[in-house]
Coordinates of C-alpha atoms and ligand atoms in Angstrom, one line a residue:
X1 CA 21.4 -7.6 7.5
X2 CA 19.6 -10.7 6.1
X3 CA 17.3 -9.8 3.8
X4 CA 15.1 -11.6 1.4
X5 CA 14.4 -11.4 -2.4
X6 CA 10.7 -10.1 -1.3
X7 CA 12.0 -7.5 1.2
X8 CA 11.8 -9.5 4.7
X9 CA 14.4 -9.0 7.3
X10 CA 15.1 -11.6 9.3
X11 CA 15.9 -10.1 13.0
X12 CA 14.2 -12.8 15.4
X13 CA 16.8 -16.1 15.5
X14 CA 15.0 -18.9 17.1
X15 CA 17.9 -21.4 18.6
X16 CA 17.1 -25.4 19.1
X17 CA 19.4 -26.2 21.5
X18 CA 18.8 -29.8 21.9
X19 CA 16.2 -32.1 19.7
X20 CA 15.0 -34.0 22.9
X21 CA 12.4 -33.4 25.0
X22 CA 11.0 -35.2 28.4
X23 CA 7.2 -35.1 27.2
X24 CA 5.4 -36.7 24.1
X25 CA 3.3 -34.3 23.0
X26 CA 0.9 -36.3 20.6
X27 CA 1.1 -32.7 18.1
X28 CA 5.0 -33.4 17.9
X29 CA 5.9 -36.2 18.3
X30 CA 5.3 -40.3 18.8
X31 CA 4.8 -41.8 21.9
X32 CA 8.4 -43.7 21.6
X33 CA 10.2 -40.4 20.5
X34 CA 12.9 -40.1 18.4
X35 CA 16.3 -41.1 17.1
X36 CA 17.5 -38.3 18.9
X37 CA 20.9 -36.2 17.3
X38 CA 24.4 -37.7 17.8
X39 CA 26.1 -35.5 20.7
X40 CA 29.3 -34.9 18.3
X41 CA 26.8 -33.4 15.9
X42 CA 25.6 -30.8 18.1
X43 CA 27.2 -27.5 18.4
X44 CA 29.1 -27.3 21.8
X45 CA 28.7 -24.2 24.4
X46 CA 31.2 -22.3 22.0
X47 CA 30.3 -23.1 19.1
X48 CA 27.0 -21.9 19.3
X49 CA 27.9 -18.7 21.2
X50 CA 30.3 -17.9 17.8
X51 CA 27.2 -17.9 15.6
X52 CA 25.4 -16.0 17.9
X53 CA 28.0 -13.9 18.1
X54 CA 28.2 -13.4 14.3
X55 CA 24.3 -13.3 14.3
X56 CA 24.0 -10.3 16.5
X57 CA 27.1 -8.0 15.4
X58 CA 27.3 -8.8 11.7
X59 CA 23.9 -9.7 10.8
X60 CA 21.5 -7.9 12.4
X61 CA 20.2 -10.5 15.1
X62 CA 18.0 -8.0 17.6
X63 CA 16.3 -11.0 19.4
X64 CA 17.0 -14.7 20.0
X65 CA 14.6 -17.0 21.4
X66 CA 16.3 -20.8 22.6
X67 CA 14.4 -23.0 21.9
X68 CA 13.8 -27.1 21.2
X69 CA 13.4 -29.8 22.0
X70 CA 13.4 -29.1 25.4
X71 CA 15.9 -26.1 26.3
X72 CA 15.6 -26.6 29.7
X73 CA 17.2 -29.8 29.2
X74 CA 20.7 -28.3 27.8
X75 CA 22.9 -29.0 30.0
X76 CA 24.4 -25.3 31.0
X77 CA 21.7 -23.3 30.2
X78 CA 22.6 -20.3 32.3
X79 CA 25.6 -19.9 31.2
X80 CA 24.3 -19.9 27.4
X81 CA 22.0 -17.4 28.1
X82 CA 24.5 -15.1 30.0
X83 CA 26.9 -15.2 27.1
X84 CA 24.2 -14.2 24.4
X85 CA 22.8 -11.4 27.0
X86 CA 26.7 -10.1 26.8
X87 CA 26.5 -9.5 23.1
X88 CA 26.3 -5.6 21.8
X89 CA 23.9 -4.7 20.9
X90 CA 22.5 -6.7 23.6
X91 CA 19.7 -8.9 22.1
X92 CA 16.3 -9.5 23.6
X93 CA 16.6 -13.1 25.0
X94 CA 13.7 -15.3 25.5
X95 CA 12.9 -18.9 26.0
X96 CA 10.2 -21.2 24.8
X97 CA 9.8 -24.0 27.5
X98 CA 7.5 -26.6 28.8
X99 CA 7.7 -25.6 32.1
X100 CA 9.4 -29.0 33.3
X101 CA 12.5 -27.7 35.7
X102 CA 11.9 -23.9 35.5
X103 CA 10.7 -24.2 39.5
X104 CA 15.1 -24.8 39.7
X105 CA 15.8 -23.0 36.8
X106 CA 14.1 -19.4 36.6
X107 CA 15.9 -17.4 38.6
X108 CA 19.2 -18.6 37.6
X109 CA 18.1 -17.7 33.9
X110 CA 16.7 -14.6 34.9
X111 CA 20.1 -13.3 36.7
X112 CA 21.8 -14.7 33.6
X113 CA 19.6 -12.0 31.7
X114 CA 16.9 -14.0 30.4
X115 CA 14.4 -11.3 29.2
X116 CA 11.2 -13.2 28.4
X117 CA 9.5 -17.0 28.4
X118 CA 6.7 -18.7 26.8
X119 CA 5.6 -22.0 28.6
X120 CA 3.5 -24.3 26.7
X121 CA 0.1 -26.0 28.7
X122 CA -2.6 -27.5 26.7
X123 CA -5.3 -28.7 29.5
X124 CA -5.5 -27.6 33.4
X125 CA -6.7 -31.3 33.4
X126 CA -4.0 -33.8 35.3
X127 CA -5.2 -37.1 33.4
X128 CA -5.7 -35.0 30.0
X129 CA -2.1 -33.6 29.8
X130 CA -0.8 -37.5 30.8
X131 CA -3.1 -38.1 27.9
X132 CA -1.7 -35.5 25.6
X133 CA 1.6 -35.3 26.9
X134 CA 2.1 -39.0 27.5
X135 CA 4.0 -38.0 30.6
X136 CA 2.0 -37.0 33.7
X137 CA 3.7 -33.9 34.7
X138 CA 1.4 -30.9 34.8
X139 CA 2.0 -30.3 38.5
X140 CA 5.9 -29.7 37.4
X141 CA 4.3 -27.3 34.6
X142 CA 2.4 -25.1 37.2
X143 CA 5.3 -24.7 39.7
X144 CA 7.1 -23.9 36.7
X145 CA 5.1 -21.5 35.7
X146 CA 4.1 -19.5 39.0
X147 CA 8.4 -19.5 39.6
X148 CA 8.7 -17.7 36.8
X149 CA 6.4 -14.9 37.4
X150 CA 7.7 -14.9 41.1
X151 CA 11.5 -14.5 39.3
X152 CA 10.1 -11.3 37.8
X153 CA 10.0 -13.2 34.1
X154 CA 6.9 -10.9 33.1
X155 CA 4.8 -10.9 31.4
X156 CA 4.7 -15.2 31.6
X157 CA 3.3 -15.8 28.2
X158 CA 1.4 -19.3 28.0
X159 CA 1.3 -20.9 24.8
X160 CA -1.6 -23.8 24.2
X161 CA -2.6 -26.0 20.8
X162 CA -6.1 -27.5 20.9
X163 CA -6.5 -31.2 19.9
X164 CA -10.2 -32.2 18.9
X165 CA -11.7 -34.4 20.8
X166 CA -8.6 -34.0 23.7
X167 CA -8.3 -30.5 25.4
X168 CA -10.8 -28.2 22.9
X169 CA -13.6 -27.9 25.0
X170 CA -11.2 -26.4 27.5
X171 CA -10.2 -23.0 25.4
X172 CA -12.2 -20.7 28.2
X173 CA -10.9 -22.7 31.2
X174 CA -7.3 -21.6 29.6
X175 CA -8.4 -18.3 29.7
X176 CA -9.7 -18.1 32.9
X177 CA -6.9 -19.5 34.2
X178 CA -4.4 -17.3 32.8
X179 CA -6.1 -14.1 33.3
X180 CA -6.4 -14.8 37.3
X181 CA -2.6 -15.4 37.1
X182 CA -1.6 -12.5 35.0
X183 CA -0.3 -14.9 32.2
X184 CA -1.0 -13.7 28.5
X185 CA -2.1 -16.6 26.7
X186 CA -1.8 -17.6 22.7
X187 CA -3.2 -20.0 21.2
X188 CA -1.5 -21.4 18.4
X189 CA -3.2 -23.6 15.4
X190 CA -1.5 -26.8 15.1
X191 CA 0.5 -27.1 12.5
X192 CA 1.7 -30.2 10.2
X193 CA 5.5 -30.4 12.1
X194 CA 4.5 -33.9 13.7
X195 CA 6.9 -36.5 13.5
X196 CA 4.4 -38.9 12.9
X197 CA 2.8 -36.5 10.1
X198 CA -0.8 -37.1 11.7
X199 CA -2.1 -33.9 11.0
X200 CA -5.7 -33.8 9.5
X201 CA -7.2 -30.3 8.1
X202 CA -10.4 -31.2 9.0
X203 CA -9.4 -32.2 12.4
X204 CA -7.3 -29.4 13.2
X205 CA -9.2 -26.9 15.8
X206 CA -9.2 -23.6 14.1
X207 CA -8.5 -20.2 15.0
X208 CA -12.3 -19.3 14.1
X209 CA -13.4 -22.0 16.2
X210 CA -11.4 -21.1 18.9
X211 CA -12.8 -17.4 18.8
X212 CA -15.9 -18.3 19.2
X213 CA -15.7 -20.4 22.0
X214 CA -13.5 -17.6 23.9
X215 CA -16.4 -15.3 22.6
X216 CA -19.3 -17.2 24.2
X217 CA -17.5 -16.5 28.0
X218 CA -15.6 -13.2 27.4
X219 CA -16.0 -10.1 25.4
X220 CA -12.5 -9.7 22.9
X221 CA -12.3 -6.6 20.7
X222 CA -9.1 -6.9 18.4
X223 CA -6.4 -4.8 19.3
X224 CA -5.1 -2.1 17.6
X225 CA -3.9 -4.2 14.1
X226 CA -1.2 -1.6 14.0
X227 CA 0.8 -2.6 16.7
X228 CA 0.8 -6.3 15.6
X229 CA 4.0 -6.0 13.1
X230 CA 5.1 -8.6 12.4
X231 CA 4.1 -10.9 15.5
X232 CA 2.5 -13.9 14.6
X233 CA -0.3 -13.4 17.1
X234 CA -3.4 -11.9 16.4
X235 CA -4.3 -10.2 19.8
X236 CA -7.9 -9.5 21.4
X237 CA -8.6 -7.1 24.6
X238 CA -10.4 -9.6 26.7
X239 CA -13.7 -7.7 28.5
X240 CA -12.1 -4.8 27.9
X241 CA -8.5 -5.3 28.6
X242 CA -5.8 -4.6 29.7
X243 CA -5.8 -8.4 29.5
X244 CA -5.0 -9.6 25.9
X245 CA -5.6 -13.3 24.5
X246 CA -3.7 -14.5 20.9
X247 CA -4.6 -16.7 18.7
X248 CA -2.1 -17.6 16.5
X249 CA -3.4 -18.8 13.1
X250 CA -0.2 -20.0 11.0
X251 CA -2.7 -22.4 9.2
X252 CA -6.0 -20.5 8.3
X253 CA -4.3 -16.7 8.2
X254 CA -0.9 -17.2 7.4
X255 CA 1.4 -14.5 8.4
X256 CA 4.6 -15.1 6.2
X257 CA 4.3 -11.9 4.5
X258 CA 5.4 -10.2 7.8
X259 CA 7.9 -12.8 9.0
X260 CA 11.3 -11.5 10.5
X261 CA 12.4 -15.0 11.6
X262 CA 15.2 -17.3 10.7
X263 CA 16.1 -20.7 13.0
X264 CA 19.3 -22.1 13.8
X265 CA 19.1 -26.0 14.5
X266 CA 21.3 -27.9 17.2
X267 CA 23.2 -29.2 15.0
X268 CA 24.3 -26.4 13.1
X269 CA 21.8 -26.0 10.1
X270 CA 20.2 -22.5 9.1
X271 CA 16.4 -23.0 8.1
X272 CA 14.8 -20.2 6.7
X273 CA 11.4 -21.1 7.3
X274 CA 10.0 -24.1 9.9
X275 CA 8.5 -25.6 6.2
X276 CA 11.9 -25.0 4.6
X277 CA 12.4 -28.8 2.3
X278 CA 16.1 -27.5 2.7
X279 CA 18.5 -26.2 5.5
X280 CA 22.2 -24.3 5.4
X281 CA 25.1 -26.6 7.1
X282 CA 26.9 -23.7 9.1
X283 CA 29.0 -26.2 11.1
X284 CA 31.1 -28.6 8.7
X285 CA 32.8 -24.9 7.9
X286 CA 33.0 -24.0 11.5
X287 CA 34.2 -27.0 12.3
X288 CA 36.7 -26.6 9.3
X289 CA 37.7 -23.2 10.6
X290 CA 35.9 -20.5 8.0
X291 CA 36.5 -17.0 9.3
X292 CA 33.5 -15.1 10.5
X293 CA 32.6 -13.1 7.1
X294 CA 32.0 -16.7 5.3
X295 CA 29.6 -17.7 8.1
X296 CA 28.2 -14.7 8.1
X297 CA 28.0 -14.8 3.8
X298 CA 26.4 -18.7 3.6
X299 CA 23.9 -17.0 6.5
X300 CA 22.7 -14.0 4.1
X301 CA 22.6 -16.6 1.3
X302 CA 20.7 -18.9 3.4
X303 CA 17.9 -16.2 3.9
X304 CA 17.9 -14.5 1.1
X305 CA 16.4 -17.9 -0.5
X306 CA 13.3 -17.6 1.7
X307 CA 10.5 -18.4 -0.2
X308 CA 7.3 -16.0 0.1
X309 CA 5.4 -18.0 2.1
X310 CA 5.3 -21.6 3.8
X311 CA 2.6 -23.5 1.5
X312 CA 0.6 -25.5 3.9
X313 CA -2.1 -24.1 2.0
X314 CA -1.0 -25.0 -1.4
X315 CA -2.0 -28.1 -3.0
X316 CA 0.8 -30.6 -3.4
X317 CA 2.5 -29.2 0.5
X318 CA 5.0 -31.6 2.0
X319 CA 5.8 -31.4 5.3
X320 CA 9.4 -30.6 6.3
X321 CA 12.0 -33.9 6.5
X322 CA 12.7 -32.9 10.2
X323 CA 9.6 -32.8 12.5
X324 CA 9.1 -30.0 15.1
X325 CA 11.3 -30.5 17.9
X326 CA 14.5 -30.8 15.7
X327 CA 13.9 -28.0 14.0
X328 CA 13.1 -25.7 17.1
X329 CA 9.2 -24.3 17.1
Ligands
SAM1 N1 9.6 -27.9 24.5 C1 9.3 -26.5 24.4 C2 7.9 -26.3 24.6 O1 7.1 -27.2 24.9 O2 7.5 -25.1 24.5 C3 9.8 -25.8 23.1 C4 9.7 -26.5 21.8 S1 8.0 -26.7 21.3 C5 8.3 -27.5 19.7 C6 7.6 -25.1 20.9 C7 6.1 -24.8 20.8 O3 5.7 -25.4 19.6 C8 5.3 -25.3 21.9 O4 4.4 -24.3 22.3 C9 4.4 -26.4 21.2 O5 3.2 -26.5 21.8 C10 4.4 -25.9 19.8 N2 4.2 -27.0 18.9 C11 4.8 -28.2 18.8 N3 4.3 -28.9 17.7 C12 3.3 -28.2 17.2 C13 2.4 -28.3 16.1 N4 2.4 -29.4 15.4 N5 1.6 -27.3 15.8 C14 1.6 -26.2 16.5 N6 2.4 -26.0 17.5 C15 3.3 -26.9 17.9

């Protein structure tokens, strides 16, 4: 298991499988994007399926969630998936994507035994994502996003951050939108992972703000509390239900206390929290042929380090070396 010196098991591994992504998301990233990761530095097909390998039968791994980057953009992404859904126990495998090439891609991931996805849209506005997203490709998004339901990838969960001033007036449009396509939306409070470290506190849209412009279109009741565990989502009925709505407030109600998650980076690094100043080199002993009980020790050590919580709030907080998309959100 990887435990924690304050109790915490880590079961959820979130996988970046490549650091580059085809949009420029102005929370993640600059508008020229990034010096993106040597290839030779990147685990290979095999590589990776070793640690996850080693994740699932030695350490307790009961989910794993590819992410990026883009994932969609790793070459061989089927095949990935199909090796991690052949692990026992099998995991829970799910995908966090922009959407961009999942019209091609979901059923081949689904058949490959891709359990779940979350696809991220900000705005239902054309010029507003280009804005945003610095790449005018919400049309791809949609398609996306409507082949995946039609692969049987339900529930489709849509994740969406709110930029003042940008796409925050459209909260209830994101909603609507979801709810007559049978998505389950989340919103998620931006966080300070930006390459460019922009982030403001007082310009970030919070999750209070965002409940009460949901609240002045729909009627939300929480949901039971109980059956929240330890997802990061805090989840409304929505005029009744059974339609829920998140809102995911890692900045004003931090969740750490509950956290079960531990990331594995592209090129090999264990981080223990997405704030972690420090990361775990797994692959320079890969690479120099450790057996699978010294991965599997430097991974418990690696977690058991955690710290209790991720500090944006506390005075002094540095944002992480490594911004977002390297690390894997
Ligand atoms: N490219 C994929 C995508 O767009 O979903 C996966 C990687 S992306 C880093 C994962 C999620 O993190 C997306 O939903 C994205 O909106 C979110 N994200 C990125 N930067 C963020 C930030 N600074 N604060 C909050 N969420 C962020």
């Amino acid at each position: 298991m990887l435990t924690d010196s304050f109790g915490r098991v880590a079961t959820d591994l979130r996988v970046s499988l490549t650091d580059r992504c085809n949009l420029r998301c102005a929370y993640c990233m600059p508008p020229e994007g990034l010096d993106w990761l040597p290839g030779p530095s990147q685990l290979t097909d095999d590589e990776l399926a070793r640690l996850l390998s080693i994740a699932v039968t030695r350490l307790g791994i009961a989910e794993i969630r590819f992410t990026g980057g883009e994932p969609l953009l790793r070459r061989g992404l089927p095949a990935i998936v199909a090796r991690a859904a052949a692990l026992r126990p099998r995991p829970e495998i799910s995908i966090t994507t922009n959407g961009i090439g999942l019209a091609r891609l979901a059923r081949p991931l689904r058949a490959a035994g891709l359990d779940r996805l979350n696809v991220s849209l900000d705005t239902l506005s054309r010029a507003t994502f280009a804005t945003l997203a610095r790449r005018d490709r919400l049309p791809d998004v949609l398609a996306g996003l409507a082949a995946a339901a039609a692969a049987g990838l339900i529930p489709v969960k849509v994740n969406a951050v709110l930029m003042r001033g940008i796409n925050d007036h459209e909260a209830p449009a994101l909603l609507r939108f979801c709810l007559d396509h049978g998505y389950q939306l989340r919103f998620i409070e931006q966080m300070p992972l930006d390459a460019q470290h922009g982030w403001r506190r007082e310009e970030m849209i919070t999750a209070d703000e965002i409940l009460t412009a949901l609240s002045a279109r729909f009627t939300l009741i929480p949901a039971d509390p109980v059956s929240r565990g330890s997802a990061p989502a805090e989840t409304f009925l929505v005029n009744g239900g059974p339609a829920t709505v998140g809102i995911i407030a890692s900045v004003t109600r931090p969740f750490c206390g509950a956290c079960d998650r531990v990331r594995l980076t592209a090129d090999g690094q264990i981080r223990n929290c997405l704030f972690a100043r420090s990361e775990n080199d797994l692959r320079t002993p890969l690479r120099a042929g450790a057996d699978d009980d010294h991965l599997g020790t430097i991974w418990r050590r690696a977690v058991a380090a955690k710290l209790p919580g991720h500090g944006i709030n506390d005075p002094g907080f540095l944002q992480p070396a490594r911004p977002m998309s390297a690390i894997g959100g």
